[in-house]
Amino acid sequence: MPFDFINTHLQARQQDALLRKRHVVQHATARTITVNNKTYLNFASNDYLGFADVAVNLNDSQALGSHSSALVTGYQAQQKSLEQYLCEQFGYGAAMLFNSGFSANSSVIKALFQDKAAAQNSAIFQDKLNHASLIDGAMHSNAALVRFNHNDMNHLRSRLEKSKAQNKLIISEGVFSMDGDTAPLKELLALAKQHNAWLMIDDAHGFGALGKTGLGSCEAFITQTLPDILVITFGKAVASSGACVLGSKQFIDYMLQFNRDYTYSTAMSPLMASHTLARIKSIKTADDKRDKLNANIALFKQLAKTHNIAVMESNTAIQPIVLGCAEQTLQAADKLKQQGIWLTAIRPPTVAHNTSRLRITLTAAHTEQDITHLVKHLVGAIA
């Protein structure tokens, strides 16, 4: 029978405790989530500052749709204003908006190396824990893909020294989505300069939550040297959706010519662009929310240590507990649900084999009582 492999693969996923399912969410905030008429404490949201619960009030009425590609009639004043504001904040020459971070990451890499002749003399150096969108982009480009051990600058240096490529692109996340640790940006920038390479940073989980004014992992480098390509997304701390790629004017002009995702996708909604810009301006002054988030992170880490819960080395809102076995991780998540706690069991292929984990995400909306309740029941769930 044709396509018998579909059922075979589904059965294999089920047997390995790796089958993925969707849950219909009736209501969700940064603090709580309601599924099947039951409300849980939500420790799986990327709404790090709790802004999804805050309405954006705009005086003028914006159109919902952009009607076409940005290269036809879809590029409107609202999108240009968002791009310009981000360029001004960071100091980049130009920017372009995408409807998702995945599209931004993968398409930029594919487009940059679309010229097969140039790509034959190019290499992409990626951290082994980079997001799937970054890996997919490199695998579907025409350049060589070189992986280096996670945050291992000596390994990266060795890879760069051995490379004969003329065009070298180093790619890392600012905050790693499954481990919660941060990239050594200062060292990455130095290595890129030393080896005449470009550096691309995906700061999906840093933008909004990190930095003195929420500009993310790269804020400290704005007055110095920024990555050649910066990707920020709006679906996490900004509590919106979409993404922005920032770089030099020449680089963005190149993307406008050769980026297929951008060319053949309907442009970001002007309503979404307006709301996103208003939210980012609010984030700039949201010191109280960032302070609360940092206090919650410190409290969780302290309580976890007190109760001998082995949490990965992370100082960000992402606090993973690696259990290893996929089935055990699912069971732990189910036990927590019985105690009114919603957590995600992260399993392969999202993470490496035997590294299944509970991925705890903390937000500014959580109370001390919420975190105390979480830790109390974590002890029993992972025992």
mmCIF file of C-alpha atoms in Angstrom:
data_model
loop_
_atom_site.group_PDB
_atom_site.id
_atom_site.type_symbol
_atom_site.label_atom_id
_atom_site.label_comp_id
_atom_site.label_asym_id
_atom_site.label_seq_id
_atom_site.Cartn_x
_atom_site.Cartn_y
_atom_site.Cartn_z
ATOM 1 C CA MET A 1 0.000 0.000 0.000
ATOM 2 C CA PRO A 2 1.279 3.506 -0.767
ATOM 3 C CA PHE A 3 2.471 5.618 2.152
ATOM 4 C CA ASP A 4 2.488 2.735 4.625
ATOM 5 C CA PHE A 5 5.544 4.363 6.136
ATOM 6 C CA ILE A 6 3.312 7.026 7.733
ATOM 7 C CA ASN A 7 1.673 4.579 10.126
ATOM 8 C CA THR A 8 4.985 2.820 10.747
ATOM 9 C CA HIS A 9 6.668 6.032 11.816
ATOM 10 C CA LEU A 10 3.732 7.103 13.996
ATOM 11 C CA GLN A 11 3.779 3.765 15.806
ATOM 12 C CA ALA A 12 7.527 4.065 16.348
ATOM 13 C CA ARG A 13 7.120 7.544 17.816
ATOM 14 C CA GLN A 14 4.406 6.248 20.138
ATOM 15 C CA GLN A 15 6.554 3.336 21.325
ATOM 16 C CA ASP A 16 9.527 5.627 22.001
ATOM 17 C CA ALA A 17 7.393 8.128 23.980
ATOM 18 C CA LEU A 18 8.119 10.735 21.327
ATOM 19 C CA LEU A 19 4.681 11.209 19.767
ATOM 20 C CA ARG A 20 3.723 14.877 19.702
ATOM 21 C CA LYS A 21 0.201 16.160 20.278
ATOM 22 C CA ARG A 22 -1.539 19.515 20.268
ATOM 23 C CA HIS A 23 -3.635 20.852 23.130
ATOM 24 C CA VAL A 24 -6.470 23.304 22.572
ATOM 25 C CA VAL A 25 -5.779 26.247 24.864
ATOM 26 C CA GLN A 26 -8.951 27.991 25.975
ATOM 27 C CA HIS A 27 -7.180 30.866 27.681
ATOM 28 C CA ALA A 28 -3.582 31.692 28.509
ATOM 29 C CA THR A 29 -1.554 34.375 30.242
ATOM 30 C CA ALA A 30 2.087 34.463 31.244
ATOM 31 C CA ARG A 31 1.035 33.035 34.618
ATOM 32 C CA THR A 32 -1.865 30.661 33.920
ATOM 33 C CA ILE A 33 -3.200 28.453 31.150
ATOM 34 C CA THR A 34 -6.620 26.812 30.758
ATOM 35 C CA VAL A 35 -6.909 23.515 28.880
ATOM 36 C CA ASN A 36 -10.005 21.270 28.876
ATOM 37 C CA ASN A 37 -11.686 23.585 31.390
ATOM 38 C CA LYS A 38 -8.857 23.174 33.917
ATOM 39 C CA THR A 39 -6.573 26.053 34.823
ATOM 40 C CA TYR A 40 -2.889 25.445 35.552
ATOM 41 C CA LEU A 41 0.084 27.537 36.598
ATOM 42 C CA ASN A 42 1.840 28.159 33.286
ATOM 43 C CA PHE A 43 5.581 27.470 33.320
ATOM 44 C CA ALA A 44 5.844 26.866 29.568
ATOM 45 C CA SER A 45 5.268 30.354 28.164
ATOM 46 C CA ASN A 46 7.870 32.457 26.359
ATOM 47 C CA ASP A 47 6.031 35.624 27.393
ATOM 48 C CA TYR A 48 8.915 36.444 29.727
ATOM 49 C CA LEU A 49 7.768 39.916 30.767
ATOM 50 C CA GLY A 50 4.060 39.145 30.951
ATOM 51 C CA PHE A 51 3.198 41.666 28.251
ATOM 52 C CA ALA A 52 0.643 39.429 26.525
ATOM 53 C CA ASP A 53 -1.738 40.332 29.343
ATOM 54 C CA VAL A 54 -1.372 44.056 28.622
ATOM 55 C CA ALA A 55 -3.543 45.619 25.933
ATOM 56 C CA VAL A 56 -1.937 47.812 23.266
ATOM 57 C CA ASN A 57 -3.999 50.957 22.761
ATOM 58 C CA LEU A 58 -3.563 52.702 19.438
ATOM 59 C CA ASN A 59 -5.478 55.851 18.537
ATOM 60 C CA ASP A 60 -5.849 55.122 14.830
ATOM 61 C CA SER A 61 -7.409 52.070 13.193
ATOM 62 C CA GLN A 62 -4.952 49.896 11.300
ATOM 63 C CA ALA A 63 -5.705 47.513 8.436
ATOM 64 C CA LEU A 64 -5.506 43.841 9.364
ATOM 65 C CA GLY A 65 -3.907 42.637 6.144
ATOM 66 C CA SER A 66 -1.050 43.883 3.989
ATOM 67 C CA HIS A 67 -2.659 42.320 0.875
ATOM 68 C CA SER A 68 0.533 41.231 -0.890
ATOM 69 C CA SER A 69 4.274 40.679 -0.790
ATOM 70 C CA ALA A 70 6.428 43.523 0.488
ATOM 71 C CA LEU A 71 7.896 43.732 -3.024
ATOM 72 C CA VAL A 72 4.493 44.229 -4.635
ATOM 73 C CA THR A 73 2.188 46.485 -2.604
ATOM 74 C CA GLY A 74 2.571 44.989 0.868
ATOM 75 C CA TYR A 75 5.292 47.247 2.278
ATOM 76 C CA GLN A 76 3.397 49.915 4.164
ATOM 77 C CA ALA A 77 4.220 52.829 6.437
ATOM 78 C CA GLN A 78 3.643 50.808 9.619
ATOM 79 C CA GLN A 79 6.239 48.217 8.634
ATOM 80 C CA LYS A 80 8.738 50.876 7.621
ATOM 81 C CA SER A 81 8.273 52.650 10.974
ATOM 82 C CA LEU A 82 9.004 49.447 12.900
ATOM 83 C CA GLU A 83 12.113 48.756 10.837
ATOM 84 C CA GLN A 84 13.384 52.318 11.201
ATOM 85 C CA TYR A 85 12.838 52.335 14.956
ATOM 86 C CA LEU A 86 14.825 49.121 15.401
ATOM 87 C CA CYS A 87 17.626 50.401 13.171
ATOM 88 C CA GLU A 88 17.816 53.578 15.258
ATOM 89 C CA GLN A 89 17.907 51.645 18.523
ATOM 90 C CA PHE A 90 20.680 49.288 17.460
ATOM 91 C CA GLY A 91 22.562 51.397 14.936
ATOM 92 C CA TYR A 92 22.099 49.157 11.901
ATOM 93 C CA GLY A 93 21.800 50.529 8.378
ATOM 94 C CA ALA A 94 18.673 48.644 7.335
ATOM 95 C CA ALA A 95 16.182 45.962 8.322
ATOM 96 C CA MET A 96 13.464 43.717 6.943
ATOM 97 C CA LEU A 97 10.458 42.113 8.626
ATOM 98 C CA PHE A 98 9.395 38.476 8.455
ATOM 99 C CA ASN A 99 6.253 36.709 9.608
ATOM 100 C CA SER A 100 8.201 34.229 11.748
ATOM 101 C CA GLY A 101 11.619 33.768 13.269
ATOM 102 C CA PHE A 102 11.989 30.399 11.544
ATOM 103 C CA SER A 103 11.457 31.984 8.152
ATOM 104 C CA ALA A 104 13.874 34.802 8.941
ATOM 105 C CA ASN A 105 16.681 32.516 10.095
ATOM 106 C CA SER A 106 16.472 29.824 7.454
ATOM 107 C CA SER A 107 15.813 32.108 4.488
ATOM 108 C CA VAL A 108 18.603 34.574 5.274
ATOM 109 C CA ILE A 109 21.190 31.785 5.276
ATOM 110 C CA LYS A 110 19.841 30.220 2.082
ATOM 111 C CA ALA A 111 19.699 33.577 0.319
ATOM 112 C CA LEU A 112 23.173 34.666 1.400
ATOM 113 C CA PHE A 113 24.699 31.608 -0.252
ATOM 114 C CA GLN A 114 22.353 31.303 -3.225
ATOM 115 C CA ASP A 115 25.208 31.897 -5.683
ATOM 116 C CA LYS A 116 26.676 28.431 -6.196
ATOM 117 C CA ALA A 117 30.037 29.714 -7.381
ATOM 118 C CA ALA A 118 30.468 31.924 -4.314
ATOM 119 C CA ALA A 119 29.075 29.223 -2.023
ATOM 120 C CA GLN A 120 31.740 26.760 -3.126
ATOM 121 C CA ASN A 121 34.232 29.049 -1.417
ATOM 122 C CA SER A 122 32.069 29.637 1.671
ATOM 123 C CA ALA A 123 31.568 27.948 5.026
ATOM 124 C CA ILE A 124 28.973 28.285 7.774
ATOM 125 C CA PHE A 125 30.169 27.666 11.341
ATOM 126 C CA GLN A 126 27.281 26.767 13.652
ATOM 127 C CA ASP A 127 27.059 26.037 17.357
ATOM 128 C CA LYS A 128 25.857 22.445 17.752
ATOM 129 C CA LEU A 129 22.902 23.590 19.859
ATOM 130 C CA ASN A 130 21.617 26.186 17.397
ATOM 131 C CA HIS A 131 17.908 26.290 16.651
ATOM 132 C CA ALA A 132 16.487 24.032 13.937
ATOM 133 C CA SER A 133 15.750 27.051 11.722
ATOM 134 C CA LEU A 134 19.450 27.942 11.624
ATOM 135 C CA ILE A 135 20.549 24.382 10.936
ATOM 136 C CA ASP A 136 17.906 23.911 8.244
ATOM 137 C CA GLY A 137 18.954 27.121 6.537
ATOM 138 C CA ALA A 138 22.571 25.994 6.385
ATOM 139 C CA MET A 139 21.705 22.476 5.217
ATOM 140 C CA HIS A 140 19.631 23.892 2.359
ATOM 141 C CA SER A 141 22.239 26.427 1.321
ATOM 142 C CA ASN A 142 25.069 25.799 -1.107
ATOM 143 C CA ALA A 143 27.837 26.493 1.435
ATOM 144 C CA ALA A 144 29.708 23.974 3.579
ATOM 145 C CA LEU A 145 28.296 23.452 7.080
ATOM 146 C CA VAL A 146 30.801 23.162 9.931
ATOM 147 C CA ARG A 147 29.578 22.480 13.486
ATOM 148 C CA PHE A 148 31.470 23.448 16.632
ATOM 149 C CA ASN A 149 30.912 22.224 20.174
ATOM 150 C CA HIS A 150 28.473 24.252 22.212
ATOM 151 C CA ASN A 151 29.991 27.584 23.305
ATOM 152 C CA ASP A 152 33.472 26.083 22.803
ATOM 153 C CA MET A 153 35.555 28.953 21.462
ATOM 154 C CA ASN A 154 38.710 26.850 21.201
ATOM 155 C CA HIS A 155 36.899 24.362 18.993
ATOM 156 C CA LEU A 156 35.485 27.167 16.854
ATOM 157 C CA ARG A 157 38.932 28.759 16.571
ATOM 158 C CA SER A 158 40.365 25.444 15.406
ATOM 159 C CA ARG A 159 37.621 25.054 12.810
ATOM 160 C CA LEU A 160 38.168 28.579 11.517
ATOM 161 C CA GLU A 161 41.950 28.129 11.303
ATOM 162 C CA LYS A 162 41.559 24.944 9.265
ATOM 163 C CA SER A 163 39.030 26.458 6.866
ATOM 164 C CA LYS A 164 40.154 27.551 3.395
ATOM 165 C CA ALA A 165 36.858 29.313 2.721
ATOM 166 C CA GLN A 166 36.937 32.924 1.599
ATOM 167 C CA ASN A 167 33.463 33.700 3.002
ATOM 168 C CA LYS A 168 33.019 32.563 6.605
ATOM 169 C CA LEU A 169 29.770 32.992 8.551
ATOM 170 C CA ILE A 170 29.652 32.185 12.278
ATOM 171 C CA ILE A 171 26.159 31.624 13.676
ATOM 172 C CA SER A 172 25.042 31.386 17.286
ATOM 173 C CA GLU A 173 21.987 32.032 19.398
ATOM 174 C CA GLY A 174 22.120 34.821 21.964
ATOM 175 C CA VAL A 175 20.179 32.728 24.476
ATOM 176 C CA PHE A 176 19.928 29.022 23.704
ATOM 177 C CA SER A 177 16.299 28.018 23.640
ATOM 178 C CA MET A 178 16.593 24.544 25.177
ATOM 179 C CA ASP A 179 19.489 25.090 27.617
ATOM 180 C CA GLY A 180 18.886 28.689 28.650
ATOM 181 C CA ASP A 181 22.577 29.621 28.696
ATOM 182 C CA THR A 182 24.032 32.535 26.755
ATOM 183 C CA ALA A 183 26.603 32.788 23.988
ATOM 184 C CA PRO A 184 30.051 34.295 24.710
ATOM 185 C CA LEU A 185 29.387 37.247 22.407
ATOM 186 C CA LYS A 186 32.596 39.121 23.164
ATOM 187 C CA GLU A 187 34.697 36.105 22.182
ATOM 188 C CA LEU A 188 32.553 35.399 19.117
ATOM 189 C CA LEU A 189 32.952 38.974 17.895
ATOM 190 C CA ALA A 190 36.720 38.805 18.459
ATOM 191 C CA LEU A 191 37.049 35.517 16.571
ATOM 192 C CA ALA A 192 34.961 36.827 13.693
ATOM 193 C CA LYS A 193 37.193 39.879 13.400
ATOM 194 C CA GLN A 194 40.386 37.839 13.696
ATOM 195 C CA HIS A 195 39.356 35.436 10.930
ATOM 196 C CA ASN A 196 37.702 38.017 8.665
ATOM 197 C CA ALA A 197 34.356 36.312 9.181
ATOM 198 C CA TRP A 198 30.806 37.556 9.622
ATOM 199 C CA LEU A 199 28.840 36.860 12.787
ATOM 200 C CA MET A 200 25.083 36.178 12.810
ATOM 201 C CA ILE A 201 23.177 36.132 16.107
ATOM 202 C CA ASP A 202 19.648 34.843 16.617
ATOM 203 C CA ASP A 203 18.464 36.660 19.759
ATOM 204 C CA ALA A 204 14.912 35.332 19.873
ATOM 205 C CA HIS A 205 15.024 34.596 23.609
ATOM 206 C CA GLY A 206 17.194 37.558 24.594
ATOM 207 C CA PHE A 207 15.406 40.480 22.933
ATOM 208 C CA GLY A 208 13.110 42.213 25.416
ATOM 209 C CA ALA A 209 14.271 40.231 28.452
ATOM 210 C CA LEU A 210 18.005 41.037 28.501
ATOM 211 C CA GLY A 211 19.906 44.304 28.353
ATOM 212 C CA LYS A 212 19.565 47.523 30.294
ATOM 213 C CA THR A 213 16.633 48.640 28.130
ATOM 214 C CA GLY A 214 15.559 45.250 26.820
ATOM 215 C CA LEU A 215 17.449 45.340 23.535
ATOM 216 C CA GLY A 216 18.759 41.876 24.274
ATOM 217 C CA SER A 217 22.055 40.037 24.304
ATOM 218 C CA CYS A 218 23.751 42.546 22.008
ATOM 219 C CA GLU A 219 22.771 45.762 23.815
ATOM 220 C CA ALA A 220 26.146 46.064 25.558
ATOM 221 C CA PHE A 221 27.883 46.070 22.154
ATOM 222 C CA ILE A 222 25.824 48.796 20.466
ATOM 223 C CA THR A 223 28.502 51.446 21.023
ATOM 224 C CA GLN A 224 31.262 49.014 20.013
ATOM 225 C CA THR A 225 30.905 46.325 17.357
ATOM 226 C CA LEU A 226 27.635 44.588 16.620
ATOM 227 C CA PRO A 227 27.132 41.255 14.829
ATOM 228 C CA ASP A 228 26.990 41.638 11.061
ATOM 229 C CA ILE A 229 23.518 40.062 11.063
ATOM 230 C CA LEU A 230 21.100 40.234 13.991
ATOM 231 C CA VAL A 231 17.772 38.413 14.042
ATOM 232 C CA ILE A 232 15.239 39.372 16.690
ATOM 233 C CA THR A 233 11.796 37.856 17.069
ATOM 234 C CA PHE A 234 8.604 39.297 18.489
ATOM 235 C CA GLY A 235 6.882 36.129 19.713
ATOM 236 C CA LYS A 236 8.682 35.861 23.049
ATOM 237 C CA ALA A 237 9.189 38.838 25.385
ATOM 238 C CA VAL A 238 7.439 41.212 22.969
ATOM 239 C CA ALA A 239 4.335 38.977 23.132
ATOM 240 C CA SER A 240 3.558 39.590 19.461
ATOM 241 C CA SER A 241 4.648 37.616 16.389
ATOM 242 C CA GLY A 242 7.058 37.912 13.496
ATOM 243 C CA ALA A 243 10.736 38.775 13.306
ATOM 244 C CA CYS A 244 13.210 41.335 12.053
ATOM 245 C CA VAL A 245 16.595 40.904 10.369
ATOM 246 C CA LEU A 246 19.042 43.777 10.835
ATOM 247 C CA GLY A 247 22.276 44.433 8.982
ATOM 248 C CA SER A 248 24.023 46.823 6.644
ATOM 249 C CA LYS A 249 22.088 48.521 3.855
ATOM 250 C CA GLN A 250 24.047 46.541 1.280
ATOM 251 C CA PHE A 251 23.236 43.251 2.989
ATOM 252 C CA ILE A 252 19.506 44.041 3.223
ATOM 253 C CA ASP A 253 19.496 45.158 -0.417
ATOM 254 C CA TYR A 254 20.977 41.755 -1.278
ATOM 255 C CA MET A 255 18.263 40.024 0.740
ATOM 256 C CA LEU A 256 15.602 41.996 -1.150
ATOM 257 C CA GLN A 257 16.925 40.533 -4.396
ATOM 258 C CA PHE A 258 17.453 36.910 -3.397
ATOM 259 C CA ASN A 259 15.445 36.031 -0.267
ATOM 260 C CA ARG A 260 12.652 33.792 -1.563
ATOM 261 C CA ASP A 261 10.694 33.689 1.713
ATOM 262 C CA TYR A 262 10.483 37.478 1.736
ATOM 263 C CA THR A 263 9.731 37.821 -1.962
ATOM 264 C CA TYR A 264 6.979 35.221 -2.110
ATOM 265 C CA SER A 265 5.253 35.717 1.267
ATOM 266 C CA THR A 266 2.502 38.171 2.104
ATOM 267 C CA ALA A 267 4.073 40.966 4.140
ATOM 268 C CA MET A 268 3.568 41.352 7.881
ATOM 269 C CA SER A 269 0.182 42.781 8.787
ATOM 270 C CA PRO A 270 0.334 46.580 9.287
ATOM 271 C CA LEU A 271 -1.811 46.083 12.387
ATOM 272 C CA MET A 272 0.760 43.655 13.780
ATOM 273 C CA ALA A 273 3.613 46.019 12.899
ATOM 274 C CA SER A 274 1.931 48.936 14.705
ATOM 275 C CA HIS A 275 1.165 46.916 17.801
ATOM 276 C CA THR A 276 4.666 45.451 17.851
ATOM 277 C CA LEU A 277 6.282 48.883 17.647
ATOM 278 C CA ALA A 278 4.124 50.178 20.504
ATOM 279 C CA ARG A 279 5.001 47.134 22.608
ATOM 280 C CA ILE A 280 8.753 47.489 21.975
ATOM 281 C CA LYS A 281 8.601 51.123 23.068
ATOM 282 C CA SER A 282 6.909 49.956 26.278
ATOM 283 C CA ILE A 283 9.596 47.327 26.817
ATOM 284 C CA LYS A 284 12.301 49.978 26.675
ATOM 285 C CA THR A 285 11.067 51.378 30.003
ATOM 286 C CA ALA A 286 9.845 48.112 31.560
ATOM 287 C CA ASP A 287 12.588 48.020 34.192
ATOM 288 C CA ASP A 288 10.142 46.820 36.853
ATOM 289 C CA LYS A 289 9.165 43.795 34.784
ATOM 290 C CA ARG A 290 12.774 42.876 34.026
ATOM 291 C CA ASP A 291 13.652 43.292 37.723
ATOM 292 C CA LYS A 292 10.750 41.034 38.689
ATOM 293 C CA LEU A 293 11.771 38.435 36.116
ATOM 294 C CA ASN A 294 15.349 38.426 37.409
ATOM 295 C CA ALA A 295 14.114 38.130 41.004
ATOM 296 C CA ASN A 296 11.953 35.153 40.030
ATOM 297 C CA ILE A 297 14.886 33.482 38.276
ATOM 298 C CA ALA A 298 17.077 33.956 41.365
ATOM 299 C CA LEU A 299 14.347 32.612 43.648
ATOM 300 C CA PHE A 300 13.803 29.517 41.525
ATOM 301 C CA LYS A 301 17.521 28.762 41.358
ATOM 302 C CA GLN A 302 17.864 29.215 45.116
ATOM 303 C CA LEU A 303 14.910 26.943 45.924
ATOM 304 C CA ALA A 304 16.047 24.326 43.397
ATOM 305 C CA LYS A 305 19.479 24.247 45.020
ATOM 306 C CA THR A 306 17.931 23.950 48.490
ATOM 307 C CA HIS A 307 15.896 20.928 47.351
ATOM 308 C CA ASN A 308 18.798 19.345 45.423
ATOM 309 C CA ILE A 309 17.097 19.717 42.050
ATOM 310 C CA ALA A 310 19.717 19.558 39.314
ATOM 311 C CA VAL A 311 18.973 22.516 37.037
ATOM 312 C CA MET A 312 21.213 23.301 34.064
ATOM 313 C CA GLU A 313 23.593 26.265 34.278
ATOM 314 C CA SER A 314 21.372 29.135 33.195
ATOM 315 C CA ASN A 315 20.767 32.657 34.441
ATOM 316 C CA THR A 316 17.917 33.348 32.031
ATOM 317 C CA ALA A 317 14.188 32.675 32.171
ATOM 318 C CA ILE A 318 14.772 29.223 30.646
ATOM 319 C CA GLN A 319 15.570 26.732 33.428
ATOM 320 C CA PRO A 320 15.815 23.141 32.127
ATOM 321 C CA ILE A 321 15.937 19.974 34.229
ATOM 322 C CA VAL A 322 17.438 17.123 32.204
ATOM 323 C CA LEU A 323 15.972 13.719 33.090
ATOM 324 C CA GLY A 324 17.339 11.835 30.091
ATOM 325 C CA CYS A 325 14.595 9.279 29.442
ATOM 326 C CA ALA A 326 11.743 10.515 27.258
ATOM 327 C CA GLU A 327 9.157 8.320 28.995
ATOM 328 C CA GLN A 328 10.292 9.449 32.449
ATOM 329 C CA THR A 329 10.113 13.075 31.347
ATOM 330 C CA LEU A 330 6.542 12.635 30.077
ATOM 331 C CA GLN A 331 5.562 10.969 33.340
ATOM 332 C CA ALA A 332 7.068 13.836 35.340
ATOM 333 C CA ALA A 333 5.141 16.386 33.270
ATOM 334 C CA ASP A 334 1.919 14.435 33.830
ATOM 335 C CA LYS A 335 2.519 14.327 37.593
ATOM 336 C CA LEU A 336 2.975 18.087 37.599
ATOM 337 C CA LYS A 337 -0.258 18.571 35.656
ATOM 338 C CA GLN A 338 -2.039 16.641 38.380
ATOM 339 C CA GLN A 339 -0.741 19.299 40.785
ATOM 340 C CA GLY A 340 -1.990 22.141 38.586
ATOM 341 C CA ILE A 341 1.359 22.895 36.897
ATOM 342 C CA TRP A 342 1.737 23.049 33.113
ATOM 343 C CA LEU A 343 5.226 22.186 31.896
ATOM 344 C CA THR A 344 6.556 21.014 28.559
ATOM 345 C CA ALA A 345 8.373 17.702 28.225
ATOM 346 C CA ILE A 346 11.072 18.396 25.636
ATOM 347 C CA ARG A 347 12.179 15.236 23.849
ATOM 348 C CA PRO A 348 14.203 14.195 20.772
ATOM 349 C CA PRO A 349 14.556 15.282 18.048
ATOM 350 C CA THR A 350 14.233 18.765 19.613
ATOM 351 C CA VAL A 351 17.086 17.819 21.953
ATOM 352 C CA ALA A 352 19.746 15.143 21.674
ATOM 353 C CA HIS A 353 19.033 11.504 22.462
ATOM 354 C CA ASN A 354 19.023 10.771 26.211
ATOM 355 C CA THR A 355 18.716 14.455 27.119
ATOM 356 C CA SER A 356 14.923 14.763 27.430
ATOM 357 C CA ARG A 357 14.041 17.500 29.865
ATOM 358 C CA LEU A 358 11.458 19.567 31.644
ATOM 359 C CA ARG A 359 11.837 23.051 30.199
ATOM 360 C CA ILE A 360 10.744 25.522 32.855
ATOM 361 C CA THR A 361 10.205 29.086 31.694
ATOM 362 C CA LEU A 362 9.790 31.806 34.284
ATOM 363 C CA THR A 363 8.060 35.122 33.717
ATOM 364 C CA ALA A 364 7.622 38.446 35.483
ATOM 365 C CA ALA A 365 3.981 37.504 36.049
ATOM 366 C CA HIS A 366 4.778 34.613 38.397
ATOM 367 C CA THR A 367 4.518 35.185 42.141
ATOM 368 C CA GLU A 368 6.833 33.859 44.836
ATOM 369 C CA GLN A 369 4.033 31.500 45.869
ATOM 370 C CA ASP A 370 3.814 30.160 42.298
ATOM 371 C CA ILE A 371 7.510 29.359 42.241
ATOM 372 C CA THR A 372 7.455 27.815 45.695
ATOM 373 C CA HIS A 373 4.523 25.625 44.595
ATOM 374 C CA LEU A 374 6.415 24.596 41.465
ATOM 375 C CA VAL A 375 9.577 23.568 43.314
ATOM 376 C CA LYS A 376 7.624 21.701 46.003
ATOM 377 C CA HIS A 377 5.975 19.481 43.400
ATOM 378 C CA LEU A 378 9.054 19.158 41.197
ATOM 379 C CA VAL A 379 10.680 17.234 44.032
ATOM 380 C CA GLY A 380 8.023 14.542 43.884
ATOM 381 C CA ALA A 381 7.644 14.526 40.102
ATOM 382 C CA ILE A 382 11.294 13.816 39.293
ATOM 383 C CA ALA A 383 12.023 11.501 42.231
#
